[in-house]
mmCIF file of C-alpha atoms in Angstrom:
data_model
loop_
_atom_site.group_PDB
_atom_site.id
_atom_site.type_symbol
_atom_site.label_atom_id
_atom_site.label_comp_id
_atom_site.label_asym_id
_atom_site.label_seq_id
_atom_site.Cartn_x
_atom_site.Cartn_y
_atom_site.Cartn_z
ATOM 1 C CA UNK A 1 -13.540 32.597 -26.456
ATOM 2 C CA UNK A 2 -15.780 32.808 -23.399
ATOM 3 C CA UNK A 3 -14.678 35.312 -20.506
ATOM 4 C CA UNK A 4 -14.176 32.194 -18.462
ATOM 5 C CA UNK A 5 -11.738 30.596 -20.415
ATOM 6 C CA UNK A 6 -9.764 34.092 -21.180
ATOM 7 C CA UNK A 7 -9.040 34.113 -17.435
ATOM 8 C CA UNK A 8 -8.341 30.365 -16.543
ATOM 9 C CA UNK A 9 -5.067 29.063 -17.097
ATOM 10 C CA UNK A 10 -3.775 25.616 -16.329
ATOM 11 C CA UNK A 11 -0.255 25.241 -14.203
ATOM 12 C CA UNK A 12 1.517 21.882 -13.782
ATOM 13 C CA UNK A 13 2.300 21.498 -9.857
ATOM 14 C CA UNK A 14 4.521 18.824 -8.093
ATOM 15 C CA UNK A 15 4.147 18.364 -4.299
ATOM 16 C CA UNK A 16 6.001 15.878 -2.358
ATOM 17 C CA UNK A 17 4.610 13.732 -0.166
ATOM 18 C CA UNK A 18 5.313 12.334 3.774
ATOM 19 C CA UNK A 19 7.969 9.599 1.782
ATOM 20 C CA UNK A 20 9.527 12.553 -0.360
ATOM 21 C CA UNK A 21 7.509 11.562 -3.622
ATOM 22 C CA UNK A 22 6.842 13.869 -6.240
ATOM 23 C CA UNK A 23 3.005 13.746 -6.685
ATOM 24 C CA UNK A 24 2.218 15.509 -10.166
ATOM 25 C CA UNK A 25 -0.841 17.162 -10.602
ATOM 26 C CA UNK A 26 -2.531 20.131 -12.990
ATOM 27 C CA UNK A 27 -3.966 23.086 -11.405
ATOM 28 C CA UNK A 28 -6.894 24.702 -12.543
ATOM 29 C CA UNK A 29 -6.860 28.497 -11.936
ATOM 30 C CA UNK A 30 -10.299 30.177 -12.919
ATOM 31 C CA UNK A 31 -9.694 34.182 -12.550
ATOM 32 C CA UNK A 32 -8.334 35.526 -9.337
ATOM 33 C CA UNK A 33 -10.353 33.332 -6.814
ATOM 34 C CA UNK A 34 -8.266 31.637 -3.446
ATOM 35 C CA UNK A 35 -10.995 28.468 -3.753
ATOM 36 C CA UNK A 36 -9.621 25.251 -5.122
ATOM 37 C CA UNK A 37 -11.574 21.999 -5.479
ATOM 38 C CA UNK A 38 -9.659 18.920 -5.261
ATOM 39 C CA UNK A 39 -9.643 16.007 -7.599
ATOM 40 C CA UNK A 40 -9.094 12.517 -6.914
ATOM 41 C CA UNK A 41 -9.047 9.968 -9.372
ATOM 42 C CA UNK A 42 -10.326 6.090 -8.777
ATOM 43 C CA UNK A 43 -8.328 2.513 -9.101
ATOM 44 C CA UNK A 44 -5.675 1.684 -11.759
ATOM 45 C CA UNK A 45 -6.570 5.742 -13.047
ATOM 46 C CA UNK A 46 -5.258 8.917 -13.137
ATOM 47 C CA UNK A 47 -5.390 12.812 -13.026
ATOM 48 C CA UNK A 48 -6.349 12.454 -16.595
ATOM 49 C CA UNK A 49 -9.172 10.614 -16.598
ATOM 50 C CA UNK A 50 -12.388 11.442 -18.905
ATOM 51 C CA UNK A 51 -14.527 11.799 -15.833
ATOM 52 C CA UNK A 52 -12.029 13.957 -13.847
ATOM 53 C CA UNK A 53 -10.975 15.951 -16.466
ATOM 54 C CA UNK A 54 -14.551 16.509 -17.264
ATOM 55 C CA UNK A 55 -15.030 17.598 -13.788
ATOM 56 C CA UNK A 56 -12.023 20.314 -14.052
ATOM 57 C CA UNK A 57 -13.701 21.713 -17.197
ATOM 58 C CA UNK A 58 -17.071 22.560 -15.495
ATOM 59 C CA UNK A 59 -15.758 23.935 -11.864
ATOM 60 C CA UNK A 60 -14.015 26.143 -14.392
ATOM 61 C CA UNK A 61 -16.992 26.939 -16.061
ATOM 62 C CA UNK A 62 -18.469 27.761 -12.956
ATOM 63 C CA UNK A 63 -15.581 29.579 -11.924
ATOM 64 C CA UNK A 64 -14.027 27.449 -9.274
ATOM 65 C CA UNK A 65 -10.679 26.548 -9.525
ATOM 66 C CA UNK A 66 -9.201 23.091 -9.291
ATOM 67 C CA UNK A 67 -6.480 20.914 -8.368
ATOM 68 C CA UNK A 68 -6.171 17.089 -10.503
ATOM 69 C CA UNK A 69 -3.777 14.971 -9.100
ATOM 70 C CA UNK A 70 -1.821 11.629 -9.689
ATOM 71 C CA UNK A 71 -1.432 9.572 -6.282
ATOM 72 C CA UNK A 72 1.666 8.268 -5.305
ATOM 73 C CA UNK A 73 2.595 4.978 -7.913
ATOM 74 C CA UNK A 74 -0.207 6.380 -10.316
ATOM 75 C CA UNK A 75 0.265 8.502 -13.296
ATOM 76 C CA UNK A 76 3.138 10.989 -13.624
ATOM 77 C CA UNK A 77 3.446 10.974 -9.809
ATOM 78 C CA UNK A 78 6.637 8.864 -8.438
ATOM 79 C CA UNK A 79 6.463 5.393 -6.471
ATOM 80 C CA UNK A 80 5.488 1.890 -6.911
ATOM 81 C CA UNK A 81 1.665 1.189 -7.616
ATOM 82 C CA UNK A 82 0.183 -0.469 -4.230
ATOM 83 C CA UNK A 83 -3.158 -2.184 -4.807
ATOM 84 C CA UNK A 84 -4.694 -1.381 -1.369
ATOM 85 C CA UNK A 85 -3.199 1.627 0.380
ATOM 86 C CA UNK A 86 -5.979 3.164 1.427
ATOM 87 C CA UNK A 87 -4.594 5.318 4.047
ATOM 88 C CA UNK A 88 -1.521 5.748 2.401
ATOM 89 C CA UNK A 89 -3.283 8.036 -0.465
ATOM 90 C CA UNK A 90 -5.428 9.701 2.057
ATOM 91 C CA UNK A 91 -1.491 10.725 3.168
ATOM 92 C CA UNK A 92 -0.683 12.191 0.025
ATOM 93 C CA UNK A 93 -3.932 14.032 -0.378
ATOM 94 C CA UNK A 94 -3.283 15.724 2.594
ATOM 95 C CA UNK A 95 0.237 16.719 1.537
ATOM 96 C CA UNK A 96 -1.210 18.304 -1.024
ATOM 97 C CA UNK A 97 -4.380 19.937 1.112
ATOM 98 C CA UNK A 98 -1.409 21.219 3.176
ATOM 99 C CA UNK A 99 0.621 22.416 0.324
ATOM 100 C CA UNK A 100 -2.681 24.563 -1.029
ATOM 101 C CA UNK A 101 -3.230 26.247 2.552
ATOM 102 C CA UNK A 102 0.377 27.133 2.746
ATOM 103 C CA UNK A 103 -0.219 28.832 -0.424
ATOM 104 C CA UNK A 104 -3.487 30.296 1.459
ATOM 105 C CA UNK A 105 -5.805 28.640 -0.560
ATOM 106 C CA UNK A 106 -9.041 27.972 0.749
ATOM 107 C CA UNK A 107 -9.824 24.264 -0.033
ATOM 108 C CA UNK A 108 -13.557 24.308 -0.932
ATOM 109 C CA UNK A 109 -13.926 20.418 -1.350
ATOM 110 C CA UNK A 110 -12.458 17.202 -2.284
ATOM 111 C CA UNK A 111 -13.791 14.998 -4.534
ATOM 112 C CA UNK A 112 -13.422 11.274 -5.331
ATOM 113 C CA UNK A 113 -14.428 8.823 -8.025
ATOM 114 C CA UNK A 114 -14.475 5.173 -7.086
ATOM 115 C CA UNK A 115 -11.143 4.293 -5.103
ATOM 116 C CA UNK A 116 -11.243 8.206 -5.169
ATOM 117 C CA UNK A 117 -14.167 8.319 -3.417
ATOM 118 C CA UNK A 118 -13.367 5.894 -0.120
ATOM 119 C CA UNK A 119 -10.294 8.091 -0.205
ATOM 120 C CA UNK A 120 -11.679 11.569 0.822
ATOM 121 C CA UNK A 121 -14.569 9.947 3.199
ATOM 122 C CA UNK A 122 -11.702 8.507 4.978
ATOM 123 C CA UNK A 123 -9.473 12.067 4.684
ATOM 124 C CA UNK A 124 -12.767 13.413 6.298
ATOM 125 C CA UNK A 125 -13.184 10.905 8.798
ATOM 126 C CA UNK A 126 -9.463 11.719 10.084
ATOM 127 C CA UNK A 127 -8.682 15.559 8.971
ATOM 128 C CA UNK A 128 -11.482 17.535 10.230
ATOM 129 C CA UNK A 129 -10.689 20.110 8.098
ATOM 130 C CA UNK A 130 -12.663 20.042 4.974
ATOM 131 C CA UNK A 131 -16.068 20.980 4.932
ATOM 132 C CA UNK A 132 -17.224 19.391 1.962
ATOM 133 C CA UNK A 133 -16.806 15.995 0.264
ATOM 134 C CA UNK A 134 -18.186 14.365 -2.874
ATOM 135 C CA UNK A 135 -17.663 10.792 -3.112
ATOM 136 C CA UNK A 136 -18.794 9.381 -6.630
ATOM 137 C CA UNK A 137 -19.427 6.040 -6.562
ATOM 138 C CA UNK A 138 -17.010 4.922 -3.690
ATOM 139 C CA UNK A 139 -17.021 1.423 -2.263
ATOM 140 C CA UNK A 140 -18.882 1.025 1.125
ATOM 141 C CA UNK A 141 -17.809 -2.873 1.720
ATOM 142 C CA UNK A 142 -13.932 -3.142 0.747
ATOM 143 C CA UNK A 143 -14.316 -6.794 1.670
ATOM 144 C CA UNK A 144 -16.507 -7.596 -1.435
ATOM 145 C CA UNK A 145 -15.556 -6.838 -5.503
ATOM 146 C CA UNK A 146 -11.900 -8.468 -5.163
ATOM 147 C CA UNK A 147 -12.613 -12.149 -6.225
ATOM 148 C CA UNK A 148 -13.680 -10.670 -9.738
ATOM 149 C CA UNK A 149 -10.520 -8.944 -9.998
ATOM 150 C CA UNK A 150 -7.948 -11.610 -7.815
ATOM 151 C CA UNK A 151 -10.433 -14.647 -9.228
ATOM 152 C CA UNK A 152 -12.337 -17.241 -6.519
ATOM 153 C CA UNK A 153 -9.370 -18.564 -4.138
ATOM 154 C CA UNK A 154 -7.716 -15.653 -3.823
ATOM 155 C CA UNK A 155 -6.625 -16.098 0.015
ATOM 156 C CA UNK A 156 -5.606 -19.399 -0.251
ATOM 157 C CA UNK A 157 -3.065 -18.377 -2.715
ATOM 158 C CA UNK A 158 -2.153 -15.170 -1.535
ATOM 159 C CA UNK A 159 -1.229 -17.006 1.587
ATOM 160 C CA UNK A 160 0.731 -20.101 -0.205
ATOM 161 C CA UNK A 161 2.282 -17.819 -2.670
ATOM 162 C CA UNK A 162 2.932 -14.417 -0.675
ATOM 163 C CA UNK A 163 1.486 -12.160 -4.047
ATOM 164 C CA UNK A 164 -1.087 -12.667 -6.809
ATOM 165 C CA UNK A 165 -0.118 -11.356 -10.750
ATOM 166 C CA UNK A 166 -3.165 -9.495 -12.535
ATOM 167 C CA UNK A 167 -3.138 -10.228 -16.109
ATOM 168 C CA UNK A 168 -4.411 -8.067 -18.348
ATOM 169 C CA UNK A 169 -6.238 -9.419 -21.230
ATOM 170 C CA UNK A 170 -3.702 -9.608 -23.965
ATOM 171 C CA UNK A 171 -1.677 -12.168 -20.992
ATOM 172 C CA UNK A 172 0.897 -9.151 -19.621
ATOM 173 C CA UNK A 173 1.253 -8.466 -16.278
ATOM 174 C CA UNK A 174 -0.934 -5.597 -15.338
ATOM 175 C CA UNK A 175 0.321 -5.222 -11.269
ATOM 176 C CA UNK A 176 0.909 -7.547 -8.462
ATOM 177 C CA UNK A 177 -0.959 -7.663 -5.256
ATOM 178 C CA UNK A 178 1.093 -8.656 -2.349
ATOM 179 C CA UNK A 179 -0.085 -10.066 0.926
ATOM 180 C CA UNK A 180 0.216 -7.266 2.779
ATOM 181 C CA UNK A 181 -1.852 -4.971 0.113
ATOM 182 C CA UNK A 182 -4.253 -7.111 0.273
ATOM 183 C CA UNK A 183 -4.183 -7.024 4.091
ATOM 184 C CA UNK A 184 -4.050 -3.304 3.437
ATOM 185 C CA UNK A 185 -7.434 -3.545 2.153
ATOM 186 C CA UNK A 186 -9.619 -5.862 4.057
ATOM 187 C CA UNK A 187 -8.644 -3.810 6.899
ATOM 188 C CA UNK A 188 -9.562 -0.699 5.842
ATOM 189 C CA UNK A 189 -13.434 0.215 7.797
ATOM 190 C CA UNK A 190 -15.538 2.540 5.701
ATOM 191 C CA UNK A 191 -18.509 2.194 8.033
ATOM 192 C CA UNK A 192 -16.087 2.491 11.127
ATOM 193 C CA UNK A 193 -14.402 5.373 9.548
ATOM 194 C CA UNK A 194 -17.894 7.094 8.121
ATOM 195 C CA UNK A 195 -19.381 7.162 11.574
ATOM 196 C CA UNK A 196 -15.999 9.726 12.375
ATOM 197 C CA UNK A 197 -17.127 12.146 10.033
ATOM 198 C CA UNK A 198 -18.149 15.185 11.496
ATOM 199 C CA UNK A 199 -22.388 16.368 11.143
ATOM 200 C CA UNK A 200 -20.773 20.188 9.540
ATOM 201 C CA UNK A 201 -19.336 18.337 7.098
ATOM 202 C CA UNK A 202 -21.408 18.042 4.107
ATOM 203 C CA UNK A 203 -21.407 14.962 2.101
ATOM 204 C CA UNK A 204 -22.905 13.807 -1.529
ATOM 205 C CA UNK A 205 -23.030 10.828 -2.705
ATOM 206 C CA UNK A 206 -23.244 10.200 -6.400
ATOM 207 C CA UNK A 207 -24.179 6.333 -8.124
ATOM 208 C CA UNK A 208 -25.120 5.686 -11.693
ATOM 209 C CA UNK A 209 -27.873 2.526 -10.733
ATOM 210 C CA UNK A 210 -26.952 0.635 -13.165
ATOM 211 C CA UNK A 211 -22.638 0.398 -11.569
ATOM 212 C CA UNK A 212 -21.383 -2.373 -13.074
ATOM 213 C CA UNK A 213 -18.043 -2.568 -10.371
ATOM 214 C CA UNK A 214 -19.566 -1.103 -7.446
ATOM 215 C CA UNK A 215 -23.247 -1.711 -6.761
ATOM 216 C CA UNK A 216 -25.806 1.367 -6.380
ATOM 217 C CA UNK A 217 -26.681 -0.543 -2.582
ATOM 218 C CA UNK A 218 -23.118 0.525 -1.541
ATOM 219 C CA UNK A 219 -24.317 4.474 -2.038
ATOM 220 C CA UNK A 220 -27.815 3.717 0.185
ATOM 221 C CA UNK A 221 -25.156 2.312 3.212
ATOM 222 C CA UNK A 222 -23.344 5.302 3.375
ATOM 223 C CA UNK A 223 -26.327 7.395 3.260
ATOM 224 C CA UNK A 224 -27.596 5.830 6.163
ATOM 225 C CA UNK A 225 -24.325 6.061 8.332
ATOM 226 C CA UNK A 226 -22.804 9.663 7.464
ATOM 227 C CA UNK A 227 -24.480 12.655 9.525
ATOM 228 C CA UNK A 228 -25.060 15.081 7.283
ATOM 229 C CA UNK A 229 -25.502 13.340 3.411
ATOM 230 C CA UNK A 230 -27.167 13.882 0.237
ATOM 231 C CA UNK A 231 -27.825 10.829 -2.400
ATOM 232 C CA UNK A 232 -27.861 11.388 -5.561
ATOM 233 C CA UNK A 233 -28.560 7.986 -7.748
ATOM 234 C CA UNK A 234 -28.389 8.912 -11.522
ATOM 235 C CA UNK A 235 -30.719 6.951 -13.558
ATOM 236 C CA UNK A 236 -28.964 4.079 -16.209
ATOM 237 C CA UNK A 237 -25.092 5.359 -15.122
ATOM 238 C CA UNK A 238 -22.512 2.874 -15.363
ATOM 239 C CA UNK A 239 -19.161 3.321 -12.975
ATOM 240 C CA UNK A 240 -17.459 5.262 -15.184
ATOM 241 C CA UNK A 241 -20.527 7.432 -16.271
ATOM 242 C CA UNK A 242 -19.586 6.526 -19.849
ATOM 243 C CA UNK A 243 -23.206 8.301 -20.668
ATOM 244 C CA UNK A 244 -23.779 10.619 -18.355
ATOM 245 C CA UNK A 245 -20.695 12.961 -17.522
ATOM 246 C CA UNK A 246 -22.784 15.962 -17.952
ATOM 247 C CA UNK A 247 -25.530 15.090 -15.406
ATOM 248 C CA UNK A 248 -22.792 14.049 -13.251
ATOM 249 C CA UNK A 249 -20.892 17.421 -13.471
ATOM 250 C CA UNK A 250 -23.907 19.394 -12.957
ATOM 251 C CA UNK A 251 -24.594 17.716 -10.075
ATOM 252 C CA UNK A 252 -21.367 17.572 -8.506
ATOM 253 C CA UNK A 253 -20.689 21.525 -9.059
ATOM 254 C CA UNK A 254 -23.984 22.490 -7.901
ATOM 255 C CA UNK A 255 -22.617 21.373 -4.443
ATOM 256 C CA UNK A 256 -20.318 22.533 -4.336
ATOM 257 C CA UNK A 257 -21.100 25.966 -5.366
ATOM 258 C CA UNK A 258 -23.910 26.133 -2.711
ATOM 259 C CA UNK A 259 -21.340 25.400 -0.155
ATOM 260 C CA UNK A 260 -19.269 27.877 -1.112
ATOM 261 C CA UNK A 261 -21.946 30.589 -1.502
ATOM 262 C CA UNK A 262 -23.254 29.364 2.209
ATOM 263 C CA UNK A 263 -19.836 29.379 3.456
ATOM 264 C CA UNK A 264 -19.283 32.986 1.928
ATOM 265 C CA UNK A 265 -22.413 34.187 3.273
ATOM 266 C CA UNK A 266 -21.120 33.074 6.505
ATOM 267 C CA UNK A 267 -18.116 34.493 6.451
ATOM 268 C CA UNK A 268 -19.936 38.267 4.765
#
């Protein structure tokens, strides 16, 4: 057993959020260190995701503790699943930043795959408070991708019918999307809300070029609207990295360990 994993342990942690939800969520501890990274999973996911759990697994390796979380209607964590509610998980994120810093943590960064990833660029654009943000393959225009999943009249019938059903493929219901979700959504601003973020804080963007969901053109727009950003397009990735988690972890932790060597050099 490697000194690293001797002194990392993992601790189940529930935090409620503004509503008085339970939000479930695994914490990370690697050795004796204050610094947590936070973890935030994409669309229809969770906490225990191959790509987030992957992610854990090297911050500990690198030893940087972590914090993997189910948003509210997702996973363990309690309440209805909401198909847009954008701002509504950028909410319980910071419930749980605030529960960390109560517990004098230092939050080192929050990190977002897909859904994940518009999350904490909006947290940033809002909070103020976070220095660093890693958004993998988050979605710059939130009006395109939702006639593949809600099919070609979408508003017409949302309209007539006041929801849509998602099916999944075997003809169950996977979740309904209601009016007002889908309101939710389309008015939700990433380039609005990108342009708030502040030039200290540091942002990477990470896109496998060959995203099948969310096109590798959506990483080059928020490169050219966020002050102070890194792109980092990884050669042949899908969305879900399916073939590339290490490259992806490397990446991602690299990041964030420069930050938090700069910020400690700071702070020496």
């Amino acid at each position: 057993m490697s000194l690293a994993a001797q002194n990392s342990s993992v601790e189940r942690i529930i935090i409620p959020n503004k509503h008085g939800q339970k939000l479930v969520g695994n914490l990370h501890q690697s050795g004796i260190t204050t610094d947590v990274v936070i973890l935030c999973h994409g669309f229809r996911c969770s906490k225990d995701t191959n790509l987030i759990l992957n992610l854990a697994v090297a911050l500990e390796k690198a030893q940087t503790s972590s914090f993997r979380f189910d948003f509210s209607g997702n996973g363990e964590s309690e309440g209805s699943f909401q198909y847009g509610n954008y701002w509504t998980e950028v909410d319980d994120l910071h419930a749980v930043t605030q529960h960390f810093r109560e517990s004098n943590r230092v939050i080192r960064a929050i990190v977002g795959h897909s859904k994940g990833g518009d999350v904490v660029l909006l947290y940033a654009s809002k909070y103020h408070d976070i220095k660093t943000v890693v958004n993998l393959s988050g979605r710059y225009d939130l009006k395109a991708g939702i006639e593949e999943r809600l099919g070609k009249d979408y508003l017409e019938i949302i309209k007539k019918d006041g929801f849509i059903n998602v099916k999944k493929r075997s003809g169950s219901l996977d979740y309904r999307v209601t009016e007002e979700s889908l309101m939710d959504r389309l008015g939700t601003n990433m380039h609005e809300a990108c342009l708030q973020i502040d030039k200290e804080c540091r942002v990477l963007t990470i896109h496998g070029s060959s995203d099948e969901i969310i096109p590798v053109q959506d990483a080059h727009e928020f490169a050219k609207i966020i002050p102070n950003h890194k792109l980092y397009i990884i050669e042949g990735a899908d969305h879900a990295y399916s073939n590339h988690q290490d490259e992806l972890s490397s990446v991602a932790v690299s990041f964030i360990k420069e930050t938090i060597d700069q910020n400690k050099g700071t702070a020496s």
